Coordinates of C-alpha atoms and ligand atoms in Angstrom, one line a residue:
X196 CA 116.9 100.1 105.7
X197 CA 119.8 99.8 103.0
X198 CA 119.1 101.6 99.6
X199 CA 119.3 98.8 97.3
X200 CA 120.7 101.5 94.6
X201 CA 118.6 99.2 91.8
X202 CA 117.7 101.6 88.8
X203 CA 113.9 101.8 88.2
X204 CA 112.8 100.9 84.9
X205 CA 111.9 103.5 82.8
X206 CA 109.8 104.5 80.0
X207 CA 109.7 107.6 77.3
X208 CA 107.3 109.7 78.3
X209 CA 103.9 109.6 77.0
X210 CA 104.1 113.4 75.2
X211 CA 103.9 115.2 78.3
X212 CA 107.0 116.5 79.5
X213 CA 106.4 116.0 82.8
X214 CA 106.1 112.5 82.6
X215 CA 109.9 112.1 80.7
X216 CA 111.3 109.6 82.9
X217 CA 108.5 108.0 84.0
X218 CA 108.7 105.0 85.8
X219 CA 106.3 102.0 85.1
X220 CA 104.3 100.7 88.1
X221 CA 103.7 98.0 86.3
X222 CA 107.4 96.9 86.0
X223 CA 108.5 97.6 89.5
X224 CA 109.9 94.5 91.3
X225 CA 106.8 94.4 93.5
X226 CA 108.4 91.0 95.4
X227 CA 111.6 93.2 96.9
X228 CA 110.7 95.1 100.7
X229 CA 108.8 97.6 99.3
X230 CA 110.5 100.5 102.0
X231 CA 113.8 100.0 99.9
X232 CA 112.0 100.0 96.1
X233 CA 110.5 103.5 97.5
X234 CA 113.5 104.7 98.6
X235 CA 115.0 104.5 95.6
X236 CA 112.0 105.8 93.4
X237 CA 112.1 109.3 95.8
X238 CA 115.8 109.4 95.2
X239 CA 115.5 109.5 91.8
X240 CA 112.2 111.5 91.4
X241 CA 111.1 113.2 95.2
X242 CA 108.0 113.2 97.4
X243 CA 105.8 112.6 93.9
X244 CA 107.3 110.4 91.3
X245 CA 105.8 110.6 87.7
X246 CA 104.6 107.1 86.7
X247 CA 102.8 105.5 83.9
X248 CA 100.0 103.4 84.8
X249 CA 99.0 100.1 82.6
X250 CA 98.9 100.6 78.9
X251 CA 101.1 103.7 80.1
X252 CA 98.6 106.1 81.2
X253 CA 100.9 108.8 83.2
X254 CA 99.9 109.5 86.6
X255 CA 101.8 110.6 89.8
X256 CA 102.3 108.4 92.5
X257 CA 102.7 110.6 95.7
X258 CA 105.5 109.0 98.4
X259 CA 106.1 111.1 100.6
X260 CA 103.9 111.1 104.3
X261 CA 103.2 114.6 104.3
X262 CA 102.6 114.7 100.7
X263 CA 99.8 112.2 101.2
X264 CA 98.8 113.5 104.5
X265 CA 98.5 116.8 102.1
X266 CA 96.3 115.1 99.1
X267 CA 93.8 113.4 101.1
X268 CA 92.8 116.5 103.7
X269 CA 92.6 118.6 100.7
X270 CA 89.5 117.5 98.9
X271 CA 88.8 120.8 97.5
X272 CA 92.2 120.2 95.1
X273 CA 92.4 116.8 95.1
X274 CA 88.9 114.9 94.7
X275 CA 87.1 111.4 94.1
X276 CA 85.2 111.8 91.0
X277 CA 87.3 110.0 88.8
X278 CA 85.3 112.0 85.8
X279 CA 87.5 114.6 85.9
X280 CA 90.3 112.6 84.9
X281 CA 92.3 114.3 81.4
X282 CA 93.2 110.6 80.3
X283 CA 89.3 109.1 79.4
X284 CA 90.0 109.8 75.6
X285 CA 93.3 107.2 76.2
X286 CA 91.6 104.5 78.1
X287 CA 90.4 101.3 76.1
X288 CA 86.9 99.7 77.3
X289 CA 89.2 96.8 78.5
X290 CA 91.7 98.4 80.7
X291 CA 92.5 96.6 83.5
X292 CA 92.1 99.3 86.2
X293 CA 88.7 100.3 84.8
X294 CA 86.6 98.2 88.3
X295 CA 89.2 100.4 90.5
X296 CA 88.9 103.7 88.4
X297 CA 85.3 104.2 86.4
X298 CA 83.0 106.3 88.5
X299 CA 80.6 104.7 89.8
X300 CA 77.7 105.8 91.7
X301 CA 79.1 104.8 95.4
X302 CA 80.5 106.5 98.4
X303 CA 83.7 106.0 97.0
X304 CA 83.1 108.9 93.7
X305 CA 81.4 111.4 95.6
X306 CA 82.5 114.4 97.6
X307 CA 81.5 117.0 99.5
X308 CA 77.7 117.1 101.3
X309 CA 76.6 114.0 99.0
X310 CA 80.3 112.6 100.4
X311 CA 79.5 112.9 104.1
X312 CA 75.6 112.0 103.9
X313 CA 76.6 108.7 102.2
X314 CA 79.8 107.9 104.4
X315 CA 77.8 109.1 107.6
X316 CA 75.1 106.5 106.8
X317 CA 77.9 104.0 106.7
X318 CA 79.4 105.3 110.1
X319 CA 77.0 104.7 111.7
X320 CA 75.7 101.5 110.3
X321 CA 79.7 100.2 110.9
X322 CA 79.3 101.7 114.6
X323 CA 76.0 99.5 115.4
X324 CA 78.4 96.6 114.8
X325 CA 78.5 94.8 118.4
X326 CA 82.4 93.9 118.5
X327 CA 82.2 91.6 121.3
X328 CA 79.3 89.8 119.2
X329 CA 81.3 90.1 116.0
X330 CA 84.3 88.5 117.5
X331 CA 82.6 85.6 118.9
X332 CA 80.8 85.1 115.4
X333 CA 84.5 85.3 113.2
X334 CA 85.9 82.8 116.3
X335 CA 82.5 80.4 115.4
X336 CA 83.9 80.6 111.7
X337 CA 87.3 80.2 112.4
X338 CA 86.8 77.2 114.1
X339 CA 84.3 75.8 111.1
X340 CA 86.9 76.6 108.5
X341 CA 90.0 75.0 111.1
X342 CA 87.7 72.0 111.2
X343 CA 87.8 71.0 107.7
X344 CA 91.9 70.9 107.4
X345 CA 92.3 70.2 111.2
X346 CA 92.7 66.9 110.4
X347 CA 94.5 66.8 107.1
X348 CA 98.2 68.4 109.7
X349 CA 98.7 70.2 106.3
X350 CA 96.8 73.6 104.6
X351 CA 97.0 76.3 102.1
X352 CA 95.9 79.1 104.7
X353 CA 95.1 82.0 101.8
X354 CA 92.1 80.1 100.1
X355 CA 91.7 77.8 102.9
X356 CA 91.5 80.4 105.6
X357 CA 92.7 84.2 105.3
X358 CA 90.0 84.9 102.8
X359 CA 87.4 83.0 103.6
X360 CA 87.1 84.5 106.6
X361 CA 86.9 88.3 106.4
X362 CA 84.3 87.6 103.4
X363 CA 82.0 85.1 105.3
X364 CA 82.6 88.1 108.4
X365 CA 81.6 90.7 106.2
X366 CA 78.4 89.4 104.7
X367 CA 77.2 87.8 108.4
X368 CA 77.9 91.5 109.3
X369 CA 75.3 92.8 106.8
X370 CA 72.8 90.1 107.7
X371 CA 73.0 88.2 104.5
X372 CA 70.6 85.0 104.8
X373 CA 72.2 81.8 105.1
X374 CA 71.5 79.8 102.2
X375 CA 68.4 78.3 101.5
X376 CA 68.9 74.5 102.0
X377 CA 67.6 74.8 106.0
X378 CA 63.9 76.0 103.8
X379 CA 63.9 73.1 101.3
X380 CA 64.3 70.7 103.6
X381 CA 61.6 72.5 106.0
X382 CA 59.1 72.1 103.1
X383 CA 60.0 68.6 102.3
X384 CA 59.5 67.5 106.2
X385 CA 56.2 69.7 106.5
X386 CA 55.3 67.7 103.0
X387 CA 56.1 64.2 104.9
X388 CA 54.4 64.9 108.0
X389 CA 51.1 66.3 106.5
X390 CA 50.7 63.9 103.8
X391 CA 53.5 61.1 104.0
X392 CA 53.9 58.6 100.9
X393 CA 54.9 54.8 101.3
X394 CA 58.5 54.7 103.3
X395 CA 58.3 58.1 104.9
X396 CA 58.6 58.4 108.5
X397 CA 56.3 61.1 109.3
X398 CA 57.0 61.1 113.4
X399 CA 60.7 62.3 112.5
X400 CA 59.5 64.6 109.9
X401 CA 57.6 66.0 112.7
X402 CA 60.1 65.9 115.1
X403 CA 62.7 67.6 112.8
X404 CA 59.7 70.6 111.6
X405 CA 59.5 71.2 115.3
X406 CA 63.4 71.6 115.4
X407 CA 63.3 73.8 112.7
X408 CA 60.7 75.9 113.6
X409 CA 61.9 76.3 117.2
X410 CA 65.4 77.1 115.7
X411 CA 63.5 80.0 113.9
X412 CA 61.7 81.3 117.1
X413 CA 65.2 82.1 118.8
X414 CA 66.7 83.0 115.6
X415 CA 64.3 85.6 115.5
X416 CA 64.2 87.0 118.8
X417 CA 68.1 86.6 118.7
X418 CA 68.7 88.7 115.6
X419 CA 70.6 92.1 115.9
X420 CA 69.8 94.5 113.6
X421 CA 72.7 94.1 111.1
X422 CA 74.5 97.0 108.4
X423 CA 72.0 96.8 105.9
X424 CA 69.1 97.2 108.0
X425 CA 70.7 99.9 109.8
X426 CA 72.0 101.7 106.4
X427 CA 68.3 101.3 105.1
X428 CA 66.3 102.5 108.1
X429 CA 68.8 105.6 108.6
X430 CA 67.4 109.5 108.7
X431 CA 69.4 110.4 105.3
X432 CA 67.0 108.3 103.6
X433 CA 69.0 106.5 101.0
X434 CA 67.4 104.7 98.2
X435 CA 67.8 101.5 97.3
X436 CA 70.2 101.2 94.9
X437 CA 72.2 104.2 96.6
X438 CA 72.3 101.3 99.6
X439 CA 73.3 98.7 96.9
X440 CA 75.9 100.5 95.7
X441 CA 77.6 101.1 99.2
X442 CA 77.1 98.0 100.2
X443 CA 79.0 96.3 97.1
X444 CA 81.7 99.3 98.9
X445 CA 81.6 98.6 102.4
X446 CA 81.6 94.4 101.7
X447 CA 84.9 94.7 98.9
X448 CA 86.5 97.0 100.9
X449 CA 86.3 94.7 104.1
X450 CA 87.9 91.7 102.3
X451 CA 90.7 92.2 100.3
X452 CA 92.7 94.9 102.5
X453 CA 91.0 92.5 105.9
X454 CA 92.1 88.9 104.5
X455 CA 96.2 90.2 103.3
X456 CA 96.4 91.8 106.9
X457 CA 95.4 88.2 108.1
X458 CA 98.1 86.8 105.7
X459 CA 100.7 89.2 106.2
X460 CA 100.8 88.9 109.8
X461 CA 100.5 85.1 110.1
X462 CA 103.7 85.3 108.0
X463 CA 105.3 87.5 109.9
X464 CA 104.5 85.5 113.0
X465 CA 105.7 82.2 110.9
X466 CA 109.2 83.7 109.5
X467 CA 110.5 86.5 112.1
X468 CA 112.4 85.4 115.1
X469 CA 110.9 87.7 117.4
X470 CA 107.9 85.6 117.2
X471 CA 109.2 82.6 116.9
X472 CA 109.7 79.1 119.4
X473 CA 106.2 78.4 117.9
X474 CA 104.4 81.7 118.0
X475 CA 102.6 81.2 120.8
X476 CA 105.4 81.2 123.2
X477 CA 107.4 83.9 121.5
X478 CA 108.2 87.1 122.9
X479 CA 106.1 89.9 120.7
X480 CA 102.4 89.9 120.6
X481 CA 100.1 88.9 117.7
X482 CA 99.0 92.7 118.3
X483 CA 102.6 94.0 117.7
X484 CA 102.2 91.6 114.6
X485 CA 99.4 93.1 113.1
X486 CA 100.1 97.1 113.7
X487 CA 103.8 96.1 112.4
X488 CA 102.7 94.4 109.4
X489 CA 100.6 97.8 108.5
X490 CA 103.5 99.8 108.8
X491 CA 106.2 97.6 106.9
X492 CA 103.8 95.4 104.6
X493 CA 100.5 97.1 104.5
X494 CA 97.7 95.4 102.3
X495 CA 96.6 98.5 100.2
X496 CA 100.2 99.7 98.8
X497 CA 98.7 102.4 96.6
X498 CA 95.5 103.4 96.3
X499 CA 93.9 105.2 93.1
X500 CA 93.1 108.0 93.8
X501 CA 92.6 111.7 93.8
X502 CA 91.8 113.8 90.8
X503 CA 93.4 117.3 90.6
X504 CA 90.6 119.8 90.5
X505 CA 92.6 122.7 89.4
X506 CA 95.9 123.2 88.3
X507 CA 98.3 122.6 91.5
X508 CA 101.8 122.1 93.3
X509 CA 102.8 119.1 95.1
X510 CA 106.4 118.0 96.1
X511 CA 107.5 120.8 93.9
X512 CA 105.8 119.2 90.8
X513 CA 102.9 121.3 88.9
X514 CA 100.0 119.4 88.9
X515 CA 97.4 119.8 85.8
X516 CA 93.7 120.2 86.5
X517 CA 92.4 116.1 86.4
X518 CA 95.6 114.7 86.6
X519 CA 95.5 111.4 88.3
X520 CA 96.9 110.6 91.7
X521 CA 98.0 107.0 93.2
X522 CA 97.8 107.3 97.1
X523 CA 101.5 105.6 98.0
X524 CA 100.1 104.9 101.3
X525 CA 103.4 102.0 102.0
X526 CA 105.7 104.3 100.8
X527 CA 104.4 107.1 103.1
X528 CA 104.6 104.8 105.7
X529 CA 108.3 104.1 105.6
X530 CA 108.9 108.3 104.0
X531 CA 112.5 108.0 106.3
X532 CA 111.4 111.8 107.2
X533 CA 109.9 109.7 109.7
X534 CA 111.8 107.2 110.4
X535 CA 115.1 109.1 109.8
X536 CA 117.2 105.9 111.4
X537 CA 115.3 102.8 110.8
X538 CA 112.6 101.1 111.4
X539 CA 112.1 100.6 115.0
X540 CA 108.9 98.5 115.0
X541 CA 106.5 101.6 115.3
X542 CA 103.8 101.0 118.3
X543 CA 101.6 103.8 117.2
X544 CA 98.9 103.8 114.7
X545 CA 99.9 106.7 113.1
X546 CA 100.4 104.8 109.6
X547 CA 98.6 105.9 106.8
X548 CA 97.0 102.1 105.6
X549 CA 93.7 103.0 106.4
X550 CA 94.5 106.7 104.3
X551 CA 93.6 109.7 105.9
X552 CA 91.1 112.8 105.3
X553 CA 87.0 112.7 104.4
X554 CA 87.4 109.5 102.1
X555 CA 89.7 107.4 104.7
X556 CA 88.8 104.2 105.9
X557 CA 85.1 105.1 107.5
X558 CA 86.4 105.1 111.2
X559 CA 84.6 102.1 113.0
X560 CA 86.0 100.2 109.9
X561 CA 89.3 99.8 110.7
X562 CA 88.4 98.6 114.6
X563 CA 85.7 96.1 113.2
X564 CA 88.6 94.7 110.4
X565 CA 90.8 94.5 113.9
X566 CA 88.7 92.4 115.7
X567 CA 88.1 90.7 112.2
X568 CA 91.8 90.0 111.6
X569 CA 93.1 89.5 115.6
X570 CA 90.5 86.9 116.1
X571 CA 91.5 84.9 112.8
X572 CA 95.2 84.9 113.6
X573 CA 94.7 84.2 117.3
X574 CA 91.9 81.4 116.9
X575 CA 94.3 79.7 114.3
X576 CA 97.5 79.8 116.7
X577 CA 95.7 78.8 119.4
X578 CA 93.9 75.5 117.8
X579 CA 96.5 74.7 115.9
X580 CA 99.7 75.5 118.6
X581 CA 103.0 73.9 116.6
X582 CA 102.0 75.3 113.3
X583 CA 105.1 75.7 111.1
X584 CA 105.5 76.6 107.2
X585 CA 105.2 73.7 104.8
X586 CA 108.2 75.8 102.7
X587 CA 111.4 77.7 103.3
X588 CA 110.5 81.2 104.0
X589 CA 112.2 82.0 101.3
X590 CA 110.0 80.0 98.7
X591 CA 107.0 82.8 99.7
X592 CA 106.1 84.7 96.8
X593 CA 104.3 88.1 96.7
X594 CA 102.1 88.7 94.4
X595 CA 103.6 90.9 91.9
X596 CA 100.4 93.7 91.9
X597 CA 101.2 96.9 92.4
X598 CA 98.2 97.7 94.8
X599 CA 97.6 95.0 97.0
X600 CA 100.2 93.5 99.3
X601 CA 99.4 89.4 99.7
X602 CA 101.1 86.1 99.1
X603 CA 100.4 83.7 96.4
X604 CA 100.3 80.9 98.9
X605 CA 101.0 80.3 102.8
X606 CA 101.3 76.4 103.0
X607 CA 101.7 74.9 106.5
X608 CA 101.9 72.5 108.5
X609 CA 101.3 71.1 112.2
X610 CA 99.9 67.9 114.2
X611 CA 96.4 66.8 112.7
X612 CA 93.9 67.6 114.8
X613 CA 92.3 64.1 115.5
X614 CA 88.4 64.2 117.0
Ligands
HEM982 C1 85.7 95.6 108.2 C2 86.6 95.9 107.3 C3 86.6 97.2 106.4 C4 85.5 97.9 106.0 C5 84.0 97.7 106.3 C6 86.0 99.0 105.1 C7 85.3 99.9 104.5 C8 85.7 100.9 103.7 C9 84.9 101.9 102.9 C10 83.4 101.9 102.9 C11 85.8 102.7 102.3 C12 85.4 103.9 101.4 C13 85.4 105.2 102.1 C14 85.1 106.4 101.3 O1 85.4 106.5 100.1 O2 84.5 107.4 101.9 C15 87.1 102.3 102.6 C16 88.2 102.9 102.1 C17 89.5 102.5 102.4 N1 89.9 101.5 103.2 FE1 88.7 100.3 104.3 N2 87.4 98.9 105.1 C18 87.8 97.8 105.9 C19 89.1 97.3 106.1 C20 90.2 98.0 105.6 C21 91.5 97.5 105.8 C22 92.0 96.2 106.6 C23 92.4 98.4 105.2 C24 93.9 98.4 105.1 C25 94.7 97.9 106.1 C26 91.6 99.4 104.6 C27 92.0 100.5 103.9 C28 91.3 101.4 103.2 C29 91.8 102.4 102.4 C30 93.3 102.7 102.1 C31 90.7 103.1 101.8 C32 90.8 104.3 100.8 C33 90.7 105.6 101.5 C34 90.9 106.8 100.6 O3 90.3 106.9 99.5 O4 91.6 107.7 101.0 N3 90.2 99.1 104.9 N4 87.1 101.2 103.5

């Protein structure tokens, strides 16, 4: 890893003297390899770099491993509830990190015993999840979505592909109903058979009710108890709309972070040699792929955040009481005080993507968004064996956000897929 020596650009500080210097998130060339861009931010400013958020809100954006390792298994001095935040009076109603940041009434805002009955309830819901069952159900909608651009020997695999699936996983997880449709028609052929007008065929209506209604029958004896029913049926007793608002949680948080890994690594395994002579002959794994791609690319780049709960130290900066804190979970991940050489293509999981502490990544999570992402990436490669980018490597653009890690596009192509 070169230091790229770039200067950072910088803005007045917003009246606090701590925050002279500070460096805009916003502004940072997100498109560059993020390890360098870090390196050069903790050159100029440390483990915790003072930064100004949009509309130039100062926060601190904490780079170093330990220093994150630090925050996040210290709850008692750096919390959830965004509340306690000193900045409220300087945030307009339509600031653009208001979804990420306003409290709201989830797992994600609370702490302490509230904290860990909420997050235990999703534990456990997450650890009912059958992974063997869940992986043959994201291989069934792999092959659905495949199916509809097999054909075409051309695809836009973001829209087409990396986020449809984790989404369609995630709600078939929480035993969403499939769409209506499969009930209309029912009624329509129970209406023909029963009482058929001039031109109906009321044997097939029949015939297709029967169908239907047997379809039910093994539906029903078939169906696993899913998240929701497990979150709503658990001893802590959560209302409703306490189950609402985790499940909005659990289902966001299982797509965005799931469907970049997906992307991330299929690029990876599209552009880097050491998987190349089509991907499936080459020499590293699509597992290497996807444990390298969360320590070098990792979809959640920063995370907001921790609130200060008292006045503090951190990478020899004084921290006020409800000072902000941005999680710089990629820049943790390459801190070179642990990788004091160079990036050797880590085979340990001890990266910081899924965060750390009582408000990490609930632990079955990140082994159900495995089989989630492995199974996507795999199915794809293995239907679709000489797939090649539609575009120079070169001509793949990041998306320039500052907290998510994801292309704009990933255009291929390969032999249509005739049936
Ligand atoms: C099935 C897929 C997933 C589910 C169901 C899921 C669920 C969740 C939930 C419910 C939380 C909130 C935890 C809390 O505040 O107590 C969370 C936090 C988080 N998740 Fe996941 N997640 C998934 C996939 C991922 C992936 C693929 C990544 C990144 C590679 C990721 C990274 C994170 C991070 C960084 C946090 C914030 C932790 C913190 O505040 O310290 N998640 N996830």
């Amino acid at each position: 890893m070169t230091d790229t020596g770039s200067r950072l650009p910088h803005a007045p500080g917003p009246g606090c003297p701590a925050h002279a210097g500070a460096v805009r998130l916003g502004g940072l060339e997100y498109q560059q390899t993020p390890a360098q861009l870090y390196r050069t931010l903790r050159q100029e400013h440390g483990a915790v770099a003072p930064v100004l958020l949009d509309g130039d809100i100062p926060a601190w954006l904490v780079l170093g491993y330990a220093e994150v390792a630090y925050v996040t298994g210290h709850d008692e001095l750096f919390a959830r509830d965004s509340r306690r935040w000193n900045q409220w009076e300087n945030i307009p109603a339509d600031w653009p990190l208001l979804p990420f940041v306003g409290y709201q009434p989830s797992v994600l805002f609370t702490e302490g015993e509230e904290h860990r009955r909420r997050a235990g309830v999703i534990t456990e819901a997450l650890e009912g999840v059958d992974q063997f069952q869940l992986s043959r159900d994201c291989r069934q909608l792999a092959d659905r979505l495949i199916a509809s651009f097999a054909g075409s020997g051309r695809a836009e695999l973001m829209s087409m592909y990396a986020h449809a699936l984790p989404m369609r996983a995630a709600v078939q997880m929480c035993g969403m109903p499939h769409t209506g449709e499969a009930t209309v028609q029912l009624v329509e052929d129970l209406r023909i058979s029963l009482d058929a007008a001039e031109g109906d065929d009321p044997v097939a209506a029949y015939t297709r009710v029967g169908e239907r209604i047997r379809q039910l029958v093994e539906e029903k004896r078939e169906r696993r108890p899913d998240v929701t029913s497990r979150m709503l049926l658990h001893p802590a007793g959560l209302t409703d709309e306490e189950v609402v608002q985790d499940l909005i949680s659990v289902i966001a948080a299982a797509q965005q972070p799931t469907a970049n890994w997906i992307c991330n690594t299929l690029r990876l395994l599209l552009t880097d040699e050491r998987f190349a002579v089509s991907v499936s002959g080459g020499r590293l794994s699509v597992g290497e792929a996807l444990n390298e791609v969360l320590w070098l690319d990792t979809p959640t780049q920063n995370f907001i955040g921790r609130w200060a709960v008292r006045d503090t130290q951190l990478g020899g900066r004084l921290i006020r009481a409800g000072d902000c804190l941005v999680l710089g979970l990629a820049a943790a991940n390459t801190d070179p005080q642990i990788w004091p050489d160079s990036f050797a293509g880590a085979e340990s999981s001890a990266h910081l993507s899924f965060s750390s502490g009582e408000h990490r990544c609930p632990y079955p999570a990140p082994l159900l968004a495995d089989v989630i992402a492995r199974t996507a990436v795999e199915t794809l490669l293995e239907r679709l064996p000489d797939l090649v980018l539609a575009v120079e490597p070169e001509q793949l653009t990041w998306r320039p956000s500052v907290w998510m890690r994801g292309l704009h596009s990933l255009p291929v192509e390969f032999t249509p897929v005739v049936r």
